[in-house]
Tab-separated table of C-alpha atoms and ligand atoms in Angstrom:
chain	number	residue	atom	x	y	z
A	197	UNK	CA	58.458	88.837	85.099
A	198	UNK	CA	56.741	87.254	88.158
A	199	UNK	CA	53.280	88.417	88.018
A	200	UNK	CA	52.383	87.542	91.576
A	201	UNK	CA	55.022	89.085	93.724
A	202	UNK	CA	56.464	86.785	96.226
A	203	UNK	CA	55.271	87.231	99.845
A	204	UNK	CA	57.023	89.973	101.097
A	205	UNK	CA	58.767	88.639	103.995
A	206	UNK	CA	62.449	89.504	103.798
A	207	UNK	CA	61.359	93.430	105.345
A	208	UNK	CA	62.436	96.989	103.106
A	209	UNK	CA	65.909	96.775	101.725
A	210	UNK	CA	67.599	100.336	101.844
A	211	UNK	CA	69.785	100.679	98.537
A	212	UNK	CA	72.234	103.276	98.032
A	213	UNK	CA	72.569	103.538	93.726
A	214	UNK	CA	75.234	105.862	92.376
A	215	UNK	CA	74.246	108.228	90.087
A	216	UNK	CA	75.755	110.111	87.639
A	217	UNK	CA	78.428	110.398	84.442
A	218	UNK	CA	81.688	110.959	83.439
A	219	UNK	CA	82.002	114.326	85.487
A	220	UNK	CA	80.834	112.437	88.353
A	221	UNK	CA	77.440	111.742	90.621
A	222	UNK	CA	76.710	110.996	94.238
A	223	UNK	CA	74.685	108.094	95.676
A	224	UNK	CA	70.753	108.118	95.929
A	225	UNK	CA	68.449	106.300	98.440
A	226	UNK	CA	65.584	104.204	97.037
A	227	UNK	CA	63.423	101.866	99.371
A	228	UNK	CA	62.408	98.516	98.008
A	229	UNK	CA	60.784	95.771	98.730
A	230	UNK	CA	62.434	92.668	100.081
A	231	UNK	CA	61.218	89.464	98.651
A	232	UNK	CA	61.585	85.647	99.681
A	233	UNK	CA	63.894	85.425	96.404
A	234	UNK	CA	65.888	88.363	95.015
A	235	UNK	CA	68.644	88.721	92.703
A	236	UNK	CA	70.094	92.514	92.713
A	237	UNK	CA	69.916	92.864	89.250
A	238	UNK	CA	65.978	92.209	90.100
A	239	UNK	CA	66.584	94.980	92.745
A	240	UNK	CA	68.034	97.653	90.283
A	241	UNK	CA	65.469	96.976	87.974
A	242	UNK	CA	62.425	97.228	90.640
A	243	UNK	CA	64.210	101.034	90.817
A	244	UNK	CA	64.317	101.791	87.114
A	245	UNK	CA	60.299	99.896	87.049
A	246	UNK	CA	58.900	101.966	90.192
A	247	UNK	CA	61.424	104.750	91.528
A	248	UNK	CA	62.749	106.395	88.614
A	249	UNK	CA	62.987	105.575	85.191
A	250	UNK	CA	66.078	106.964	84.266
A	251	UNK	CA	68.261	104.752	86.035
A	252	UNK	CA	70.394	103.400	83.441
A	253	UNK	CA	72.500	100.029	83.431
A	254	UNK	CA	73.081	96.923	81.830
A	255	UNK	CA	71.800	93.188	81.523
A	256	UNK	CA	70.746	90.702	78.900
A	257	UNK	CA	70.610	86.915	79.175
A	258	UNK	CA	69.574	87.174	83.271
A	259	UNK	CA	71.295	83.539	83.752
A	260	UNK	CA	75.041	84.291	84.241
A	261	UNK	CA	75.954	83.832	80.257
A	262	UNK	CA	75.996	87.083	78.751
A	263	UNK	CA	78.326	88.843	81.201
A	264	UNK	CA	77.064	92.383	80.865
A	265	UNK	CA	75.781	92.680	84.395
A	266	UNK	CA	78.521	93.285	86.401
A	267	UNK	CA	78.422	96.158	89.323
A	268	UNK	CA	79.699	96.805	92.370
A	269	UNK	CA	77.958	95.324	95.647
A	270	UNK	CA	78.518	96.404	98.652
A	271	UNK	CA	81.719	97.311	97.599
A	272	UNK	CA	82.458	93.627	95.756
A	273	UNK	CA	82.405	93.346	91.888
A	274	UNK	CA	79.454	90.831	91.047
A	275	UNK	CA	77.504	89.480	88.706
A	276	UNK	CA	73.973	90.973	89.219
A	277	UNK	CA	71.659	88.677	87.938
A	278	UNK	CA	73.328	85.823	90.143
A	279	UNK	CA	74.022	87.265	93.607
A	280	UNK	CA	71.281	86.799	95.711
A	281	UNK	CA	70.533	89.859	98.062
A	282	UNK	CA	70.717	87.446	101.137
A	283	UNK	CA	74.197	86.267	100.289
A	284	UNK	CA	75.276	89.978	99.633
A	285	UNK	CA	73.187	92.320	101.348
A	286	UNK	CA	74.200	93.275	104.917
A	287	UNK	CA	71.091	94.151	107.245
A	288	UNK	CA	68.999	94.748	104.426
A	289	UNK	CA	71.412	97.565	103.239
A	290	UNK	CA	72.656	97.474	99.580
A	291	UNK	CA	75.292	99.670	98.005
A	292	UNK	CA	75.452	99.528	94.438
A	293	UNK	CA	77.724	101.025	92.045
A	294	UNK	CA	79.331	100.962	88.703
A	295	UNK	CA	82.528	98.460	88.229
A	296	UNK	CA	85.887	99.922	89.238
A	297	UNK	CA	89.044	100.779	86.917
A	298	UNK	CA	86.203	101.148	83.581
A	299	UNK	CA	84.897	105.104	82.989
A	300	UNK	CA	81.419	105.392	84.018
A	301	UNK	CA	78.752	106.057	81.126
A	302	UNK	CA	76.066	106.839	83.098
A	303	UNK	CA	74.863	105.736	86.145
A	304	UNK	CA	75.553	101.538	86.535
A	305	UNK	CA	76.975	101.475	82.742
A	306	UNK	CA	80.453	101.641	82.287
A	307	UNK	CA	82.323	101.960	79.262
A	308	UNK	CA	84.097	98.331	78.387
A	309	UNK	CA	86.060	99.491	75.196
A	310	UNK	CA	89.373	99.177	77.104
A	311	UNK	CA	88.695	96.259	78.390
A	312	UNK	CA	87.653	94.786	75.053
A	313	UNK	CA	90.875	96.465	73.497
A	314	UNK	CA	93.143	94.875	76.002
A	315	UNK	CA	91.878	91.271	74.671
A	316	UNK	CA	93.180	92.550	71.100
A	317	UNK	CA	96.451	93.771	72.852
A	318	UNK	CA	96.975	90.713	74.150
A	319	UNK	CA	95.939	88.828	70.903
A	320	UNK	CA	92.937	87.202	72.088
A	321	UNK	CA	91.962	86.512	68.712
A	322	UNK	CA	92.609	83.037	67.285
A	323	UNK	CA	94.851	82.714	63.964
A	324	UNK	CA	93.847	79.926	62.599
A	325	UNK	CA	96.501	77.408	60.900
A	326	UNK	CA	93.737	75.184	58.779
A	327	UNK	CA	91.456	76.299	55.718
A	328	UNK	CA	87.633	75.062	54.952
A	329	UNK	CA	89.366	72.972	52.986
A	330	UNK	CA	91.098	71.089	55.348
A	331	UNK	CA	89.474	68.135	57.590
A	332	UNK	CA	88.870	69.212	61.229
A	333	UNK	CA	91.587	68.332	63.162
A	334	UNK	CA	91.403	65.776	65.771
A	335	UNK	CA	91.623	67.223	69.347
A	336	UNK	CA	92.083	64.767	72.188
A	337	UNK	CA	90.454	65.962	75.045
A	338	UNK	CA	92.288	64.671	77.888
A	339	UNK	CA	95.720	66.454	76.344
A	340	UNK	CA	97.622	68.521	78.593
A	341	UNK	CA	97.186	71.597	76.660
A	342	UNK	CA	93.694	70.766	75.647
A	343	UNK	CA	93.322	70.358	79.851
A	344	UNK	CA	95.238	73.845	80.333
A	345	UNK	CA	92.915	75.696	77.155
A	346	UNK	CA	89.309	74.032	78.627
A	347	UNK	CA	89.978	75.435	82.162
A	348	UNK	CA	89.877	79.204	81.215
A	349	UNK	CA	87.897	78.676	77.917
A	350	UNK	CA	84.031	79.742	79.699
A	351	UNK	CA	85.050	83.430	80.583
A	352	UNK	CA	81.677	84.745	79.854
A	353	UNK	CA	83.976	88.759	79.850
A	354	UNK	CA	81.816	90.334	82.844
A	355	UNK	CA	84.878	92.438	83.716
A	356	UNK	CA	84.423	91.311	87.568
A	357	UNK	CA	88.056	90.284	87.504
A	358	UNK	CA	89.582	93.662	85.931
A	359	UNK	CA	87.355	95.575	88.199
A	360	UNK	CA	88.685	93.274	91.594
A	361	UNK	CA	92.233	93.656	90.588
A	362	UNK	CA	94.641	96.453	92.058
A	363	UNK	CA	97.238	96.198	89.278
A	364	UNK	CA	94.603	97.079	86.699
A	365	UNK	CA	93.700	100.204	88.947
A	366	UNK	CA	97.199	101.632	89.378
A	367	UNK	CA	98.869	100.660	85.844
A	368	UNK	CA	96.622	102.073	83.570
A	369	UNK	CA	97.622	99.868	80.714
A	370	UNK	CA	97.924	96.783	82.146
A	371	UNK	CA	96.210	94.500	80.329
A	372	UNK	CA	94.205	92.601	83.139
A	373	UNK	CA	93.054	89.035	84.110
A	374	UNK	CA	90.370	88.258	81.335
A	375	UNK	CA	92.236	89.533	78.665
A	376	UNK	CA	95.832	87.326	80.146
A	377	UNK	CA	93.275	84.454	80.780
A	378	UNK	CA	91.834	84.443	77.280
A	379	UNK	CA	95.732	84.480	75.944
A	380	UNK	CA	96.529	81.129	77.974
A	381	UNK	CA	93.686	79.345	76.686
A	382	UNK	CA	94.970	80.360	73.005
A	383	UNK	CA	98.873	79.983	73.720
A	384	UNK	CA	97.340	76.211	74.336
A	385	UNK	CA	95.660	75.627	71.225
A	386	UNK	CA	97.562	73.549	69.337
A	387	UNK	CA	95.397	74.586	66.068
A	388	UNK	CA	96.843	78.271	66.484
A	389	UNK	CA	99.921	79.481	64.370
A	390	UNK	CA	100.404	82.671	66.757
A	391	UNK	CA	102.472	81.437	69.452
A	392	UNK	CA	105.484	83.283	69.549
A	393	UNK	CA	103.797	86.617	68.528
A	394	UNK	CA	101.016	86.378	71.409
A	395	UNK	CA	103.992	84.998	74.077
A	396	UNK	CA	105.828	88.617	72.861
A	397	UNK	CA	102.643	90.206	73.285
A	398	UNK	CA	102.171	89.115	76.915
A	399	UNK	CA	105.942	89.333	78.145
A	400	UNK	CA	105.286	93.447	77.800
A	401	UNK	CA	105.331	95.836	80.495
A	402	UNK	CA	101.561	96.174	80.322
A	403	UNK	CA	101.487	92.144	80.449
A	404	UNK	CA	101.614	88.711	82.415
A	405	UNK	CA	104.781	90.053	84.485
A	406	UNK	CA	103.088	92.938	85.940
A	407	UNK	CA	100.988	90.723	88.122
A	408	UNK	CA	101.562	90.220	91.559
A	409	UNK	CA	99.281	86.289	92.282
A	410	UNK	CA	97.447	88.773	94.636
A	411	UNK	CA	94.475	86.319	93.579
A	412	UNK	CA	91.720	88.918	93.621
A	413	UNK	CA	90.669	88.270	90.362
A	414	UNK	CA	90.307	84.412	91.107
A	415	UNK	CA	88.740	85.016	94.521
A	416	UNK	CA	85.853	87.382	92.812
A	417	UNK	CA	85.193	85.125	89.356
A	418	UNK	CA	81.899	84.734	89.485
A	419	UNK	CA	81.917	81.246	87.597
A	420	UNK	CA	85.288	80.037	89.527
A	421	UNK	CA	87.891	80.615	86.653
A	422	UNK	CA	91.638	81.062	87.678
A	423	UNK	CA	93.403	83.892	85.758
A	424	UNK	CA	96.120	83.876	88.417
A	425	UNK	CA	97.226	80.357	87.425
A	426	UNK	CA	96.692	81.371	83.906
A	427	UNK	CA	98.817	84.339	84.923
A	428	UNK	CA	101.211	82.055	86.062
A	429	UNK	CA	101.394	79.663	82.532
A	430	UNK	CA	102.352	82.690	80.316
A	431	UNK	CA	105.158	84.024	83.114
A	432	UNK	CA	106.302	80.558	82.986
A	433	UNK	CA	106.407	79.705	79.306
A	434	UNK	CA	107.196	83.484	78.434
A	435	UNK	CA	110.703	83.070	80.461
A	436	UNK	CA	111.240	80.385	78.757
A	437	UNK	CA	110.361	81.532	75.247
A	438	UNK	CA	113.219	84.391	75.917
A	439	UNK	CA	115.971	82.473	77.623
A	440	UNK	CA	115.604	79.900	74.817
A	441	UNK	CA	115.658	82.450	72.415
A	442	UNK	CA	112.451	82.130	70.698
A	443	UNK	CA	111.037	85.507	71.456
A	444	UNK	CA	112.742	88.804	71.475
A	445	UNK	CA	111.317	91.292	73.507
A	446	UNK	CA	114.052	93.919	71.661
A	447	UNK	CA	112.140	96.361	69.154
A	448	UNK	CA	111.974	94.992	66.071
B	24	UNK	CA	91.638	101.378	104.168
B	25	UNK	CA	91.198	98.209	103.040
B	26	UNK	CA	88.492	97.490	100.735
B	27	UNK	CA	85.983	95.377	100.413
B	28	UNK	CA	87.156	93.322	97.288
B	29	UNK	CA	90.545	92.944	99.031
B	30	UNK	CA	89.019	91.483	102.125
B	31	UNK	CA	90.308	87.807	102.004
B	32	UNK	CA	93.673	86.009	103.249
B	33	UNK	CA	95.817	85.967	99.714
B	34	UNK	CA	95.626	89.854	99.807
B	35	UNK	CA	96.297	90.112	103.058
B	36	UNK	CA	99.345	87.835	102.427
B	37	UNK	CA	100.332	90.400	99.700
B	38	UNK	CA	100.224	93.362	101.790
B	39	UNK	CA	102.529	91.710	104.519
B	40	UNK	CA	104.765	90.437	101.959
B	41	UNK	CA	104.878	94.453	100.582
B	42	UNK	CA	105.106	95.579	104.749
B	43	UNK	CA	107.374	92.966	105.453
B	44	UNK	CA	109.533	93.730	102.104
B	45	UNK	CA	110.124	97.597	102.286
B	46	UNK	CA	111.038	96.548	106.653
B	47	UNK	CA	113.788	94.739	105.342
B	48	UNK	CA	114.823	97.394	103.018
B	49	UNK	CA	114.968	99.925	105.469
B	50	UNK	CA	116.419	98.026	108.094
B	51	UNK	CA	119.468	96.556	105.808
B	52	UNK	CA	121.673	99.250	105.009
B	53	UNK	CA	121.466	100.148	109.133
B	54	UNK	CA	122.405	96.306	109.362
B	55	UNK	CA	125.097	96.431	107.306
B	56	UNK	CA	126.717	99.340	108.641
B	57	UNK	CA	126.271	97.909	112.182
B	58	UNK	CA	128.584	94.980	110.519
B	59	UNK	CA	131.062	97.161	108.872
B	60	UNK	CA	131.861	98.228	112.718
B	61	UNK	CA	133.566	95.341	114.275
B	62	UNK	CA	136.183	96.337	110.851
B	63	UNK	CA	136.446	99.866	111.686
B	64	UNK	CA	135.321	101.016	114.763
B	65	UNK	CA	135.085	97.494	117.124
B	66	UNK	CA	134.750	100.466	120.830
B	67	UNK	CA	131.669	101.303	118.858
B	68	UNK	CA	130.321	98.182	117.837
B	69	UNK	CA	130.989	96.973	121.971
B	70	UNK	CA	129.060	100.227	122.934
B	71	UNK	CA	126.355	99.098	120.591
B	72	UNK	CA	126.325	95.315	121.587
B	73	UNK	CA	125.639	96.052	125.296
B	74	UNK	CA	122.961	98.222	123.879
B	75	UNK	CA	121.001	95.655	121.662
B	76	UNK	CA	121.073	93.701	125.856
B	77	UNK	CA	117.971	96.327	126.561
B	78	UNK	CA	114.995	93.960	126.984
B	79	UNK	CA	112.615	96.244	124.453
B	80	UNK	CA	115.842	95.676	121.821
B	81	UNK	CA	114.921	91.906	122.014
B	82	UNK	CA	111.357	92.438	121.088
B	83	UNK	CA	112.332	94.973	118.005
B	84	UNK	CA	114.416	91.893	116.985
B	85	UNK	CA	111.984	89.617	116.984
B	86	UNK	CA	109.612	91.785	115.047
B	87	UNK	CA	112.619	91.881	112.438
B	88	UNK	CA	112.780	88.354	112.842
B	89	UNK	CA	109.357	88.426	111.661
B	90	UNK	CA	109.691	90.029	109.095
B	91	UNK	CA	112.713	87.879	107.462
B	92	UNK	CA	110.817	84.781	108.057
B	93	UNK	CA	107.161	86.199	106.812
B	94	UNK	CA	109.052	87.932	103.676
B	95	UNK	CA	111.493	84.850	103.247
B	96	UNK	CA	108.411	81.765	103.320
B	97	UNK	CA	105.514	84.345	101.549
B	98	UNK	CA	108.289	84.957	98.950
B	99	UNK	CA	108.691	81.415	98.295
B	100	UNK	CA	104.742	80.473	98.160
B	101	UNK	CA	104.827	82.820	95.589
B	102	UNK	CA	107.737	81.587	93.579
B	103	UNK	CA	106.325	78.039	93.919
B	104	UNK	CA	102.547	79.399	92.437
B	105	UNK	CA	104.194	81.052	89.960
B	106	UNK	CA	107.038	78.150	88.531
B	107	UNK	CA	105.616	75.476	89.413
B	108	UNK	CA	102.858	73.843	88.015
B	109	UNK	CA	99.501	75.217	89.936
B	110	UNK	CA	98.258	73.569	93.362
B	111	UNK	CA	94.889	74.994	94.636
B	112	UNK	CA	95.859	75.110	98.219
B	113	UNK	CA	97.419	78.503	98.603
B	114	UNK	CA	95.430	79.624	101.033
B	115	UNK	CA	96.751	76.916	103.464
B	116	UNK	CA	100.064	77.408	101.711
B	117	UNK	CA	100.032	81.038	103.050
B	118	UNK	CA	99.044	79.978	106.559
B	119	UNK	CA	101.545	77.625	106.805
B	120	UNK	CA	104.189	80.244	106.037
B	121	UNK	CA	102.427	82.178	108.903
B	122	UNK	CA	102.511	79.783	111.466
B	123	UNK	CA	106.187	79.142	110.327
B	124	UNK	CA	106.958	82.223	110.543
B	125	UNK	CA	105.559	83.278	114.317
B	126	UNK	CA	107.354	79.752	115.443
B	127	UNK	CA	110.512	80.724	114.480
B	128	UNK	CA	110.601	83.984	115.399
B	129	UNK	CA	108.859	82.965	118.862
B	130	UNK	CA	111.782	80.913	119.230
B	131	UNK	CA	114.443	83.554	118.720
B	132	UNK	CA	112.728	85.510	121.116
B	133	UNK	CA	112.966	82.605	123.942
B	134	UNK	CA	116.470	81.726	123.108
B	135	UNK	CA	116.928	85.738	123.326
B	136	UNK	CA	115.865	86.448	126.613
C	751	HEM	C1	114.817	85.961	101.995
C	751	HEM	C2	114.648	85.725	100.718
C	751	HEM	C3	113.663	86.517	99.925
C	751	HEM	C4	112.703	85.980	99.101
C	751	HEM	C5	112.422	84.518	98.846
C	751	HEM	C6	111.996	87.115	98.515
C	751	HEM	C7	110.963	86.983	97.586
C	751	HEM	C8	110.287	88.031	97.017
C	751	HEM	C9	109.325	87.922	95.953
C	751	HEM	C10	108.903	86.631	95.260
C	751	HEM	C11	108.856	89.163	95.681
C	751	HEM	C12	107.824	89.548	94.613
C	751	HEM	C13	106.453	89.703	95.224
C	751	HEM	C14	105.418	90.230	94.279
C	751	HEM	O1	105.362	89.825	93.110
C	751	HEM	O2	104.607	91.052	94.696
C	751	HEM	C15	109.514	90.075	96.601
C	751	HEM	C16	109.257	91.434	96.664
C	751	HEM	C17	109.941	92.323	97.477
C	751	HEM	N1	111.014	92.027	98.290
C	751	HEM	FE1	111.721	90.165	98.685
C	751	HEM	N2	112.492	88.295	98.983
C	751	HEM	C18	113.519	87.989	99.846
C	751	HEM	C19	114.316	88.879	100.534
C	751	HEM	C20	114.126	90.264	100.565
C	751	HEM	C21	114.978	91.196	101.306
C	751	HEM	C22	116.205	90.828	102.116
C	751	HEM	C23	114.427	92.432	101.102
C	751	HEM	C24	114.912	93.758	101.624
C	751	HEM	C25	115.851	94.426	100.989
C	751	HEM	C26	113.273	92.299	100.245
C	751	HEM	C27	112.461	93.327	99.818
C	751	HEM	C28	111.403	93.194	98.940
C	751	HEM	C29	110.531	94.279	98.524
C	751	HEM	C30	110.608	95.723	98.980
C	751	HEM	C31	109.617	93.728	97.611
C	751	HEM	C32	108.475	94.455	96.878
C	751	HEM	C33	107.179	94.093	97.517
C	751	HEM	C34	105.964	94.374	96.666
C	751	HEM	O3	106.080	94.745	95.497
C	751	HEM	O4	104.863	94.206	97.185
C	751	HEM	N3	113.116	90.956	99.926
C	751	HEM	N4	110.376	89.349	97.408
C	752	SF4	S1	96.462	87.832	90.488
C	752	SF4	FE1	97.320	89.314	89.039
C	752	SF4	S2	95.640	89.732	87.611
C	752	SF4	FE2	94.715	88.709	89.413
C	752	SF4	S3	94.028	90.413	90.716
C	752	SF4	FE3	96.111	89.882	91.350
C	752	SF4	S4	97.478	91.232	90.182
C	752	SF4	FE4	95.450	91.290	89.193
C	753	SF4	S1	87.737	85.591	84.056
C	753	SF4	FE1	85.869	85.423	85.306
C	753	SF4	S2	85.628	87.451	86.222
C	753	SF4	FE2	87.070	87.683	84.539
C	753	SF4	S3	85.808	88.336	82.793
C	753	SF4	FE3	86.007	86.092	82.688
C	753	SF4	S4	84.229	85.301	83.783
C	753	SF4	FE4	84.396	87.461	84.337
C	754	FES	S1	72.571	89.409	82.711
C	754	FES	FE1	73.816	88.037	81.562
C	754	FES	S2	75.336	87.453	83.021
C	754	FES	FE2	73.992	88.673	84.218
C-alpha cells in the first residue's frame, strides 16, 4: 500500500456496495475518499480497511492476471483492479455489485464452480497426442491455426464475459463465452487428439449454436479477446464436422 | 429496461433484429391472406385496395417496409460474421444496414405518396 495518501483532490465518492448471501441482501452506502488515482478494487478495499471489516470479496495479483476480481460497476461487469474510478464512476457515484448469472457467496464473492464446470463441459482440457518421450513438436507461429489458437489463448477466466452475456442469463446451461473461447483455441491445436469429441461437445444445445453474435461478451473483455468470433469458428467448423459426417450429434 | 452492459450499438442491432423479426411474423399470415383474396374473394380484395389509399396506410407500410429491410440486411450481417471468416468492422457493418435500410424504405414511402 501507498503510505502517503495521494492529495485528495478528486472530492467524496458515494458508493452503493451490495450486501448480503444466497437468500439475498440490499445495497449499503459508504463515503470514501476520492484520490488523484483510484482503481475500484482500491475503493472496495478502503471499505473493508476503514468502514467495515466484514465486507467480503475477491482479488489477488492486483495487475489484471489473476482474473478473480471481477464485479459489477455501475451496472457493467469489470475487472476491479483495472478500471479506474474516473473512467467508470459517474459524478462521483459508484454502484458496486457481485457479477451477474454466478450465485452470490457473500457479499462481492460469487460462486465460479459453474463457470469452471462449463470449461470441462466444453472440454477445455487439452488431450495431449505426444509422450515425454517424444521431441517437442515444432509449431510454426505464423500458421493459420496457430494464428486462430494465439488470439483467444490469454483469457485470464474473470467471468466478465459470462456475466455480460444474456444467453448465459436465460439458458441456464449454456455453456458461455470463456468456456466456447477456450474450446476454439484447443479445436486449433494441432498437438490435440480431441477434435471430433470437443466439436460434439460444442454442437450441443447448451453450446456454440445457442449464441446469438450479440457481441456483449467481446464489447465487455476486459483484455480485448473475441469469443464471438471464436463463437463463430466452432458454428462454422461444427456444421461442417456434421454435414461431412465426422461428428454425430445422435446418442451414442 | 435496457441495461447497462447492453448499452452499445451490436445489442441494439440484436434487439431490432428480434423487434423487427416477430413484426414480420405477425404481419405475414395477415399478408398472405390479403393475397389469397384476389383468388377467392377479388369485391373484397377491391374494398381493401382503396383502403390501403388512406394516407396513415402509407406510413404503416413504410414502417413494414422497415422492418423487411432492417430484418432482411441485420440478418445478413449476421450470417456473414458468423460463415465467413471474421472482419472487425461490424459495428459499421450494422450501420450500414441501417442507413440501407431507412433509404429504401424512405423511398417506398416517396414513390407511395
Ligand atoms: C428476408 C430474409 C431474412 C433473413 C436474411 C433473416 C435472417 C435471420 C437470422 C440470421 C436470424 C437469427 C438471428 C439470431 O441469431 O439472433 C433471424 C431470426 C429471426 N427471424 Fe429472420 N430473416 C429473414 C426473414 C424473416 C421473416 C420473413 C420473418 C417473419 C416471419 C423472420 C422472423 C424472424 C424471427 C422472429 C427471428 C428470431 C429473432 C431472435 O431470436 O432474436 N425473418 N432471421
Ligand atoms: S456473442 Fe454469444 S456468447 Fe457473446 S454475449 Fe452474445 S450470445 Fe453471449
Ligand atoms: S474471455 Fe475475456 S472476459 Fe471472458 S473470462 Fe476470458 S478474459 Fe475474462
Ligand atoms: S486482482 Fe487479479 S485480475 Fe484483478
Amino acid at each position: 500500500m501507498i503510505s502517503q495518501p495521494l492529495r485528495n483532490n478528486a472530492g467524496q465518492l458515494k458508493v452503493s456496495v451490495w450486501r448480503g448471501d444466497e437468500s439475498g441482501g440490499r445495497h449499503v452506502d459508504y463515503d470514501v475518499p476520492g484520490l488523484e488515482s483510484q482503481t475500484v478494487l482500491d475503493v472496495v478495499t478502503w471499505i473493508q480497511r476503514h468502514s467495515d471489516p466484514s465486507l467480503s470479496y475477491r482479488f489477488a495479483c492486483r495487475v489484471g492476471m489473476c482474473g478473480s476480481c471481477a464485479m459489477t460497476v455501475n451496472g457493467v461487469p469489470r475487472w476491479t483492479c483495472r478500471s479506474h474510478v474516473r473512467d467508470v464512476a459517474r459524478s462521483n457515484l459508484l454502484t458496486i455489485e457481485p457479477l451477474r448469472n454466478l450465485p452470490v457467496i457473500k457479499d462481492l464473492a460469487c460462486d465460479m464452480s459453474a463457470f469452471f464446470e462449463k470449461w470441462d463441459d466444453a472440454m477445455g482440457r487439452f488431450h495431449p497426442t505426444a509422450t515425454r518421450g517424444d521431441d517437442v513438436e515444432p509449431i510454426r507461429p505464423g500458421s493459420i491455426g496457430r494464428r486462430e489458437a494465439d488470439a483467444g489463448i490469454e483469457c485470464i477466466n474473470c467471468a466478465v464475459c459470462y456475466s455480460a452475456c444474456d444467453v448465459v442469463a436465460y439458458k441456464q446451461d449454456y455453456l458461455g463465452p470463456a468456456a466456447l473461447n477456450r474450446a476454439w483455441t484447443l479445436v486449433n491445436d494441432v498437438r490435440d487428439a480431441a477434435r471430433g469429441a470437443r466439436l460434439r461437445a460444442v454442437a450441443s444445445d447448451a453450446g456454440c449454436h445457442s449464441c446469438h453474435s450479440h457481441q456483449s461478451c467481446t464489447t465487455w473483455c476486459p483484455i480485448e479477446l473475441n469469443p464471438t468470433a471464436s463463437i463463430a469458428g466452432l458454428k462454422r467448423q461444427s456444421a461442417l464436422a456434421i454435414l461431412t459426417g465426422k461428428i454425430s450429434l445422435d446418442d451414442e | 429496461m435496457i441495461k447497462p452492459h447492453q448499452k452499445h450499438s451490436l445489442w441494439l442491432a440484436a434487439l431490432v433484429h428480434r423487434v423487427s423479426g416477430i413484426g414480420l411474423a405477425l404481419f405475414l399470415p395477415f399478408h398472405f391472406y390479403v393475397l389469397g383474396l384476389a383468388l377467392n374473394d377479388t369485391a373484397t380484395l377491391d374494398t381493401f385496395l382503396r383502403w390501403t389509399e388512406h394516407p396513415m396506410l402509407k406510413v404503416a407500410e413504410f414502417g413494414l417496409v422497415l422492418f423487411l429491410a432492417l430484418h432482411l440486411f441485420g440478418g445478413l450481417r449476421l450470417l456473414a460474421l458468423e460463415f465467413l471468416p471474421w472482419n472487425p468492422a461490424q459495428k459499421t457493418f450494422a450501420a450500414l444496414a441501417a442507413a440501407l435500410s431507412v433509404f429504401i424504405a424512405l423511398l417506398f414511402l416517396l414513390k407511395a405518396i
